[in-house]
Amino acid sequence: MSSILLAGGAGYIGSHTAVELLLRDKDVIIVDNFSNSNPNVIERIERLASKRVKFYELDTRTSEFEIVFKENEIDVVVDFAAYKAVGDSVKEPLSYYENNLCSLINTLKLMKKYNVNKFVFSSSATVYGDVKVDMLPAREDYPRCATNPYGNTKLIGEEIISDIGNADDNFNSIVLRYFNPIGAHQSGLLGEQTNGVPANIMPYLTKVAIGELPFLNIFGDDYDTEDGTGIRDYIHVVDLAIGHVKAIERLLKVNNGVEFFNLGTGKGYSVMELVRAFSRASQMEIPYKIVERRDGDVAMSYADPSKAKEVLNWEASLGIDEMCRDSWNWQSKNPNGYDD
Ligand code: UD1
């Protein structure tokens, strides 16, 4: 049986991936320091999969992390352990570089020491920067350019991985560039927990819907898009989780060096379209105000997911209505996230 280490596995994307792996009979080891997650997640993962998970509470930047490699036979490492708020990264660049890159480097060093040579890295569509409209949808070979420190940590991460791939023929990695993950597990047991006022649109919307926030701020309606609001490729977190399963299966099968894949649906929705879809799903009118554009936002971002379909045999199956339904189900059943 293959044993998969999920660094940062208690977080939003990691927890959904853990369930999908367990359901497919993989052994899962989760390491998390709960800096942006909650210990109650572990029990929920186990409940959903009817299986136990091996779990370590520790920080992947520290020397303590070595014990996980000493105590387990690991086949693949998936690295979810990172900060992800663009605005915070602009205010606190050093903590972003320190957290995201030191954890990555420590993980890769331990992998080398213990001869583990299969690695999945959480990258982001942010590495495409402000893609020119006539270059959309973004393909994996599109030139990269980060527009904020968070994006830089992903870009530098990709470079580190490519360099290791060039230096070491035994090293195999799949870099997954996520578009905009939203939604939650259909059971309502797993979802995105945010601390404080959410920076991303879906957790903000759901907090408006439960009355915790008065209205949604829509950041600009003067973009060069049909209704003037920004367009994104929203992807259901369970589809994203299955994308990781496919990446892991490929790494276990072939030695192909370092490969890059977009994980998106290929379809863009504007903020207004998302708000309307959410209203349909929740049967609720969502109050909103149009405000100034947010610094650093791009007008449009959506994926060309054809490489993932061709090579990984992966394709998103859930649409915007399911994404909104499941986000709302999660929020309404867990108004305080995992603290309920
Ligand atoms: C950003 C990052 C992405 C990162 C993700 C997760 C960029 C270009 N994108 O995505 O890499 O993985 O965060 O943290 O760096 N919006 C509103 N009101 C709100 C919030 C958002 O109108 O209160 C709009 C935004 O202007 C945008 C869309 O909703 O058009 C999506 O925003 P958001 O959910 O924050 O994600 P991104 O900024 O696309």
Tab-separated table of C-alpha atoms and ligand atoms in Angstrom:
chain	number	residue	atom	x	y	z
A	1	MET	CA	0.000	0.000	0.000
A	2	SER	CA	1.317	3.451	-0.894
A	3	SER	CA	1.867	5.895	1.874
A	4	ILE	CA	1.301	9.565	1.128
A	5	LEU	CA	2.523	12.390	3.355
A	6	LEU	CA	0.349	15.499	3.289
A	7	ALA	CA	2.251	18.491	4.659
A	8	GLY	CA	-0.378	21.041	5.664
A	9	GLY	CA	-2.939	18.270	5.257
A	10	ALA	CA	-5.432	19.679	7.772
A	11	GLY	CA	-6.096	22.769	5.652
A	12	TYR	CA	-8.866	23.451	3.165
A	13	ILE	CA	-7.441	21.628	0.139
A	14	GLY	CA	-5.353	19.120	2.110
A	15	SER	CA	-8.296	17.826	4.148
A	16	HIS	CA	-10.414	17.189	1.049
A	17	THR	CA	-7.461	15.456	-0.605
A	18	ALA	CA	-6.916	13.280	2.469
A	19	VAL	CA	-10.495	11.976	2.232
A	20	GLU	CA	-10.221	11.183	-1.495
A	21	LEU	CA	-6.938	9.317	-0.933
A	22	LEU	CA	-8.276	7.331	2.016
A	23	LEU	CA	-11.355	6.361	0.026
A	24	ARG	CA	-8.987	4.950	-2.598
A	25	ASP	CA	-7.131	2.860	-0.037
A	26	LYS	CA	-4.009	4.955	0.257
A	27	ASP	CA	-2.263	5.327	3.605
A	28	VAL	CA	-2.317	8.968	4.629
A	29	ILE	CA	-0.003	10.767	7.028
A	30	ILE	CA	-0.927	14.340	7.887
A	31	VAL	CA	1.488	16.905	9.264
A	32	ASP	CA	0.109	20.285	10.272
A	33	ASN	CA	0.884	23.020	12.798
A	34	PHE	CA	-2.714	24.332	12.707
A	35	SER	CA	-1.523	27.849	11.903
A	36	ASN	CA	-4.484	28.170	9.534
A	37	SER	CA	-6.488	25.027	10.304
A	38	ASN	CA	-8.208	23.274	13.165
A	39	PRO	CA	-7.479	20.020	15.053
A	40	ASN	CA	-11.145	18.960	14.732
A	41	VAL	CA	-10.539	18.410	11.011
A	42	ILE	CA	-8.712	15.146	11.643
A	43	GLU	CA	-11.663	13.437	13.281
A	44	ARG	CA	-13.959	14.604	10.476
A	45	ILE	CA	-11.619	13.222	7.820
A	46	GLU	CA	-11.591	9.897	9.656
A	47	ARG	CA	-15.357	9.907	9.958
A	48	LEU	CA	-15.828	10.516	6.232
A	49	ALA	CA	-13.351	7.847	5.198
A	50	SER	CA	-14.154	5.372	8.025
A	51	LYS	CA	-10.420	5.009	8.466
A	52	ARG	CA	-7.707	6.230	10.821
A	53	VAL	CA	-5.166	8.825	9.759
A	54	LYS	CA	-1.662	9.042	11.121
A	55	PHE	CA	-1.197	12.546	12.358
A	56	TYR	CA	1.689	14.744	13.607
A	57	GLU	CA	1.235	18.239	14.995
A	58	LEU	CA	4.404	20.030	14.026
A	59	ASP	CA	5.867	22.741	11.854
A	60	THR	CA	7.458	21.542	8.621
A	61	ARG	CA	10.108	24.275	8.894
A	62	THR	CA	11.603	22.756	12.021
A	63	SER	CA	14.082	19.940	12.672
A	64	GLU	CA	11.251	18.096	14.467
A	65	PHE	CA	9.806	17.263	11.030
A	66	GLU	CA	12.509	14.619	10.538
A	67	ILE	CA	10.728	12.205	12.854
A	68	VAL	CA	7.974	11.748	10.264
A	69	PHE	CA	10.516	10.515	7.731
A	70	LYS	CA	12.238	8.327	10.347
A	71	GLU	CA	9.027	6.655	11.457
A	72	ASN	CA	7.347	6.077	8.072
A	73	GLU	CA	8.022	4.585	4.678
A	74	ILE	CA	6.841	7.449	2.481
A	75	ASP	CA	6.164	7.087	-1.251
A	76	VAL	CA	4.935	10.566	-2.166
A	77	VAL	CA	4.999	13.931	-0.401
A	78	VAL	CA	2.302	16.518	-1.161
A	79	ASP	CA	3.134	20.004	0.075
A	80	PHE	CA	0.088	22.120	0.970
A	81	ALA	CA	1.840	23.900	3.842
A	82	ALA	CA	1.796	27.586	2.944
A	83	TYR	CA	0.265	30.956	3.682
A	84	LYS	CA	-2.080	32.119	0.905
A	85	ALA	CA	-3.516	35.574	1.541
A	86	VAL	CA	-2.318	37.945	-1.157
A	87	GLY	CA	-3.033	41.134	0.860
A	88	ASP	CA	-1.192	39.860	3.950
A	89	SER	CA	1.761	38.906	1.786
A	90	VAL	CA	2.084	42.502	0.616
A	91	LYS	CA	2.050	43.736	4.229
A	92	GLU	CA	4.239	40.959	5.677
A	93	PRO	CA	6.489	39.822	2.812
A	94	LEU	CA	9.188	38.379	5.032
A	95	SER	CA	6.826	36.089	6.892
A	96	TYR	CA	5.511	34.817	3.535
A	97	TYR	CA	8.973	34.127	2.137
A	98	GLU	CA	10.050	32.584	5.409
A	99	ASN	CA	7.007	30.369	5.895
A	100	ASN	CA	6.387	29.248	2.332
A	101	LEU	CA	9.968	28.779	1.217
A	102	CYS	CA	11.652	27.498	4.395
A	103	SER	CA	8.992	24.814	4.734
A	104	LEU	CA	9.420	23.829	1.082
A	105	ILE	CA	13.216	23.683	1.351
A	106	ASN	CA	13.164	21.724	4.610
A	107	THR	CA	10.708	19.233	3.110
A	108	LEU	CA	12.814	18.757	-0.021
A	109	LYS	CA	15.990	18.337	2.059
A	110	LEU	CA	14.388	15.646	4.194
A	111	MET	CA	13.045	13.925	1.093
A	112	LYS	CA	16.570	13.790	-0.312
A	113	LYS	CA	18.021	12.508	2.943
A	114	TYR	CA	15.439	9.718	3.190
A	115	ASN	CA	15.444	8.937	-0.509
A	116	VAL	CA	11.816	9.950	-1.131
A	117	ASN	CA	11.704	11.264	-4.685
A	118	LYS	CA	8.070	11.899	-5.621
A	119	PHE	CA	6.650	15.309	-4.847
A	120	VAL	CA	3.409	17.203	-5.522
A	121	PHE	CA	3.552	20.976	-5.091
A	122	SER	CA	0.607	23.333	-4.587
A	123	SER	CA	1.181	26.178	-6.991
A	124	SER	CA	-1.325	28.723	-8.201
A	125	ALA	CA	-2.718	30.486	-11.234
A	126	THR	CA	-1.172	33.553	-9.640
A	127	VAL	CA	2.079	32.606	-11.433
A	128	TYR	CA	0.486	33.744	-14.715
A	129	GLY	CA	0.173	37.326	-13.401
A	130	ASP	CA	-2.002	39.660	-15.443
A	131	VAL	CA	-2.597	37.499	-18.502
A	132	LYS	CA	-3.399	39.444	-21.652
A	133	VAL	CA	-6.948	38.740	-22.767
A	134	ASP	CA	-5.883	37.430	-26.164
A	135	MET	CA	-3.600	34.904	-24.421
A	136	LEU	CA	-6.462	33.366	-22.426
A	137	PRO	CA	-7.140	30.637	-21.519
A	138	ALA	CA	-3.796	30.321	-19.719
A	139	ARG	CA	-1.688	27.363	-20.804
A	140	GLU	CA	1.089	25.820	-18.759
A	141	ASP	CA	3.762	27.229	-21.071
A	142	TYR	CA	2.484	30.801	-20.724
A	143	PRO	CA	5.242	33.128	-19.396
A	144	ARG	CA	5.151	33.495	-15.636
A	145	CYS	CA	5.191	36.676	-13.635
A	146	ALA	CA	4.161	37.188	-10.030
A	147	THR	CA	2.489	40.412	-8.947
A	148	ASN	CA	2.787	40.047	-5.175
A	149	PRO	CA	5.009	38.298	-2.557
A	150	TYR	CA	2.594	35.351	-2.216
A	151	GLY	CA	2.805	34.814	-5.976
A	152	ASN	CA	6.582	35.137	-5.786
A	153	THR	CA	6.772	32.343	-3.223
A	154	LYS	CA	4.902	30.085	-5.666
A	155	LEU	CA	7.069	31.130	-8.592
A	156	ILE	CA	10.294	30.646	-6.629
A	157	GLY	CA	8.930	27.307	-5.374
A	158	GLU	CA	8.409	26.198	-8.968
A	159	GLU	CA	11.975	27.256	-9.816
A	160	ILE	CA	13.451	25.356	-6.880
A	161	ILE	CA	11.596	22.225	-7.967
A	162	SER	CA	12.684	22.601	-11.608
A	163	ASP	CA	16.308	23.061	-10.526
A	164	ILE	CA	16.208	19.914	-8.413
A	165	GLY	CA	14.649	18.072	-11.351
A	166	ASN	CA	17.527	19.237	-13.563
A	167	ALA	CA	20.141	18.193	-11.030
A	168	ASP	CA	18.691	14.845	-10.016
A	169	ASP	CA	17.351	12.322	-12.525
A	170	ASN	CA	15.613	10.368	-9.797
A	171	PHE	CA	13.484	13.306	-8.668
A	172	ASN	CA	9.914	13.423	-9.997
A	173	SER	CA	7.432	16.142	-9.270
A	174	ILE	CA	4.030	17.340	-10.382
A	175	VAL	CA	3.358	21.022	-9.873
A	176	LEU	CA	-0.361	21.815	-9.739
A	177	ARG	CA	-1.469	25.348	-10.541
A	178	TYR	CA	-4.817	25.850	-8.862
A	179	PHE	CA	-7.274	28.355	-10.212
A	180	ASN	CA	-9.902	29.557	-7.692
A	181	PRO	CA	-10.938	26.756	-5.308
A	182	ILE	CA	-14.365	27.147	-3.693
A	183	GLY	CA	-17.074	24.729	-2.524
A	184	ALA	CA	-16.861	22.186	0.262
A	185	HIS	CA	-17.359	18.488	0.910
A	186	GLN	CA	-20.915	17.495	0.038
A	187	SER	CA	-21.432	16.039	3.511
A	188	GLY	CA	-21.060	19.492	5.074
A	189	LEU	CA	-18.318	18.103	7.334
A	190	LEU	CA	-15.348	19.732	5.592
A	191	GLY	CA	-14.984	23.224	4.216
A	192	GLU	CA	-12.952	26.389	4.383
A	193	GLN	CA	-12.490	27.933	7.799
A	194	THR	CA	-11.327	31.518	7.750
A	195	ASN	CA	-9.884	33.495	10.613
A	196	GLY	CA	-11.174	37.063	10.770
A	197	VAL	CA	-12.682	38.841	7.774
A	198	PRO	CA	-12.216	36.613	4.725
A	199	ALA	CA	-10.041	37.888	1.884
A	200	ASN	CA	-11.473	35.585	-0.788
A	201	ILE	CA	-14.859	35.977	-2.324
A	202	MET	CA	-16.681	32.746	-1.410
A	203	PRO	CA	-16.050	32.758	2.351
A	204	TYR	CA	-16.993	36.450	2.311
A	205	LEU	CA	-20.231	35.719	0.461
A	206	THR	CA	-21.216	32.939	2.855
A	207	LYS	CA	-20.580	35.196	5.847
A	208	VAL	CA	-22.885	37.800	4.313
A	209	ALA	CA	-25.491	35.086	3.799
A	210	ILE	CA	-25.457	34.063	7.493
A	211	GLY	CA	-25.637	37.710	8.518
A	212	GLU	CA	-22.150	37.935	10.003
A	213	LEU	CA	-21.149	40.593	7.474
A	214	PRO	CA	-23.622	43.210	6.203
A	215	PHE	CA	-22.890	43.155	2.456
A	216	LEU	CA	-20.409	42.028	-0.157
A	217	ASN	CA	-17.965	44.578	-1.546
A	218	ILE	CA	-17.589	44.005	-5.259
A	219	PHE	CA	-14.132	45.213	-6.212
A	220	GLY	CA	-14.751	47.186	-9.401
A	221	ASP	CA	-17.361	47.017	-12.152
A	222	ASP	CA	-15.290	48.783	-14.772
A	223	TYR	CA	-13.094	45.932	-15.948
A	224	ASP	CA	-13.071	45.085	-19.615
A	225	THR	CA	-15.485	42.188	-19.141
A	226	GLU	CA	-19.109	41.713	-20.134
A	227	ASP	CA	-20.625	43.031	-16.885
A	228	GLY	CA	-17.501	44.921	-15.784
A	229	THR	CA	-16.679	42.647	-12.821
A	230	GLY	CA	-13.638	40.370	-12.591
A	231	ILE	CA	-13.708	36.914	-14.139
A	232	ARG	CA	-12.246	33.822	-12.467
A	233	ASP	CA	-12.107	30.096	-13.062
A	234	TYR	CA	-13.774	28.760	-9.900
A	235	ILE	CA	-13.143	25.093	-9.218
A	236	HIS	CA	-14.860	22.797	-6.724
A	237	VAL	CA	-12.431	21.771	-3.978
A	238	VAL	CA	-13.422	18.095	-4.354
A	239	ASP	CA	-12.527	18.194	-8.067
A	240	LEU	CA	-9.240	19.781	-7.047
A	241	ALA	CA	-8.659	17.032	-4.467
A	242	ILE	CA	-9.238	14.384	-7.145
A	243	GLY	CA	-6.687	16.199	-9.317
A	244	HIS	CA	-4.136	15.487	-6.562
A	245	VAL	CA	-5.101	11.821	-6.503
A	246	LYS	CA	-4.472	11.630	-10.261
A	247	ALA	CA	-1.125	13.398	-9.895
A	248	ILE	CA	-0.061	10.970	-7.161
A	249	GLU	CA	-1.156	7.980	-9.252
A	250	ARG	CA	0.951	9.247	-12.135
A	251	LEU	CA	3.994	9.762	-9.935
A	252	LEU	CA	3.643	6.202	-8.646
A	253	LYS	CA	3.514	4.906	-12.219
A	254	VAL	CA	6.000	6.884	-14.316
A	255	ASN	CA	9.296	8.695	-13.806
A	256	ASN	CA	8.892	11.787	-15.896
A	257	GLY	CA	10.892	14.481	-14.113
A	258	VAL	CA	9.082	17.728	-13.306
A	259	GLU	CA	5.679	18.421	-14.886
A	260	PHE	CA	3.255	21.326	-14.579
A	261	PHE	CA	-0.542	21.188	-14.764
A	262	ASN	CA	-3.366	23.696	-14.537
A	263	LEU	CA	-6.282	22.604	-12.391
A	264	GLY	CA	-9.283	24.657	-13.441
A	265	THR	CA	-12.578	24.086	-15.222
A	266	GLY	CA	-11.651	26.185	-18.251
A	267	LYS	CA	-14.726	28.347	-17.743
A	268	GLY	CA	-14.685	31.842	-16.275
A	269	TYR	CA	-17.480	33.445	-14.225
A	270	SER	CA	-17.757	37.092	-13.297
A	271	VAL	CA	-18.279	38.237	-9.712
A	272	MET	CA	-21.876	39.154	-10.604
A	273	GLU	CA	-22.496	35.697	-12.089
A	274	LEU	CA	-21.087	34.076	-8.957
A	275	VAL	CA	-23.307	36.216	-6.725
A	276	ARG	CA	-26.354	35.218	-8.782
A	277	ALA	CA	-25.428	31.530	-8.647
A	278	PHE	CA	-24.965	31.787	-4.884
A	279	SER	CA	-28.368	33.476	-4.504
A	280	ARG	CA	-29.964	30.618	-6.409
A	281	ALA	CA	-28.227	28.016	-4.252
A	282	SER	CA	-29.009	29.687	-0.940
A	283	GLN	CA	-32.430	31.073	-1.927
A	284	MET	CA	-31.247	34.376	-0.551
A	285	GLU	CA	-30.699	37.848	-1.898
A	286	ILE	CA	-27.089	38.884	-1.279
A	287	PRO	CA	-26.698	42.591	-0.544
A	288	TYR	CA	-23.664	44.094	-2.265
A	289	LYS	CA	-21.942	47.399	-2.991
A	290	ILE	CA	-19.712	48.208	-5.899
A	291	VAL	CA	-16.469	49.651	-4.551
A	292	GLU	CA	-13.020	50.526	-5.934
A	293	ARG	CA	-10.916	47.885	-7.655
A	294	ARG	CA	-8.686	45.946	-5.262
A	295	ASP	CA	-4.960	46.534	-5.761
A	296	GLY	CA	-3.233	43.721	-7.594
A	297	ASP	CA	-6.431	42.157	-8.995
A	298	VAL	CA	-6.453	41.048	-12.612
A	299	ALA	CA	-9.487	41.402	-14.885
A	300	MET	CA	-9.677	37.816	-16.071
A	301	SER	CA	-8.154	34.494	-15.233
A	302	TYR	CA	-9.183	31.102	-16.541
A	303	ALA	CA	-7.391	27.906	-17.367
A	304	ASP	CA	-6.753	25.797	-20.364
A	305	PRO	CA	-7.134	22.478	-18.513
A	306	SER	CA	-6.536	20.273	-21.554
A	307	LYS	CA	-3.075	19.075	-20.513
A	308	ALA	CA	-4.462	17.704	-17.212
A	309	LYS	CA	-7.197	15.939	-19.153
A	310	GLU	CA	-4.788	14.431	-21.636
A	311	VAL	CA	-1.996	13.397	-19.303
A	312	LEU	CA	-3.633	12.953	-15.888
A	313	ASN	CA	-7.001	11.844	-17.199
A	314	TRP	CA	-8.513	14.460	-14.918
A	315	GLU	CA	-11.284	16.900	-15.614
A	316	ALA	CA	-13.500	18.959	-13.325
A	317	SER	CA	-16.985	17.531	-13.060
A	318	LEU	CA	-18.773	19.911	-10.704
A	319	GLY	CA	-20.189	23.219	-11.908
A	320	ILE	CA	-20.804	26.616	-10.359
A	321	ASP	CA	-24.206	25.598	-8.933
A	322	GLU	CA	-22.710	22.643	-7.055
A	323	MET	CA	-19.846	24.838	-5.838
A	324	CYS	CA	-22.301	27.386	-4.422
A	325	ARG	CA	-24.611	24.709	-3.001
A	326	ASP	CA	-21.766	23.015	-1.126
A	327	SER	CA	-20.193	26.260	0.131
A	328	TRP	CA	-23.573	27.285	1.490
A	329	ASN	CA	-24.246	23.849	2.984
A	330	TRP	CA	-20.895	23.970	4.803
A	331	GLN	CA	-21.366	27.504	6.097
A	332	SER	CA	-24.965	27.044	7.217
A	333	LYS	CA	-24.164	23.781	9.036
A	334	ASN	CA	-20.953	25.157	10.584
A	335	PRO	CA	-21.485	28.852	11.309
A	336	ASN	CA	-18.306	28.837	13.439
A	337	GLY	CA	-16.338	26.535	11.161
A	338	TYR	CA	-14.701	23.618	12.977
A	339	ASP	CA	-15.256	25.202	16.378
A	340	ASP	CA	-18.931	24.200	16.378
B	1	UD1	C1	-6.100	35.143	-5.127
B	1	UD1	C2	-4.807	34.833	-5.811
B	1	UD1	C3	-4.641	33.367	-5.953
B	1	UD1	C4	-4.736	32.720	-4.614
B	1	UD1	C5	-6.092	33.011	-4.040
B	1	UD1	C6	-6.228	32.364	-2.678
B	1	UD1	C7	-3.864	36.383	-7.471
B	1	UD1	C8	-4.042	37.012	-8.807
B	1	UD1	N1	-4.784	35.498	-7.108
B	1	UD1	O1	-7.122	34.835	-6.050
B	1	UD1	O2	-3.402	33.048	-6.485
B	1	UD1	O3	-4.531	31.344	-4.723
B	1	UD1	O4	-6.251	34.420	-3.932
B	1	UD1	O5	-5.888	33.184	-1.642
B	1	UD1	O6	-2.919	36.657	-6.784
B	1	UD1	N2	-13.768	39.893	-4.956
B	1	UD1	C9	-14.756	40.815	-4.635
B	1	UD1	N3	-15.043	41.016	-3.330
B	1	UD1	C10	-14.408	40.345	-2.308
B	1	UD1	C11	-13.419	39.422	-2.637
B	1	UD1	C12	-13.094	39.220	-3.981
B	1	UD1	O7	-15.365	41.432	-5.521
B	1	UD1	O8	-14.727	40.605	-1.125
B	1	UD1	C13	-13.479	39.608	-6.384
B	1	UD1	C14	-12.040	39.849	-6.800
B	1	UD1	O9	-11.866	41.173	-7.249
B	1	UD1	C15	-11.875	38.810	-7.919
B	1	UD1	C16	-12.768	37.655	-7.477
B	1	UD1	O10	-13.702	38.233	-6.567
B	1	UD1	O11	-12.378	39.304	-9.135
B	1	UD1	C17	-12.025	36.526	-6.786
B	1	UD1	O12	-11.232	37.045	-5.727
B	1	UD1	P1	-10.559	36.112	-4.636
B	1	UD1	O13	-11.521	35.088	-4.164
B	1	UD1	O14	-9.916	36.991	-3.606
B	1	UD1	O15	-9.430	35.318	-5.439
B	1	UD1	P2	-8.256	35.882	-6.403
B	1	UD1	O16	-7.845	37.227	-6.021
B	1	UD1	O17	-8.642	35.613	-7.809
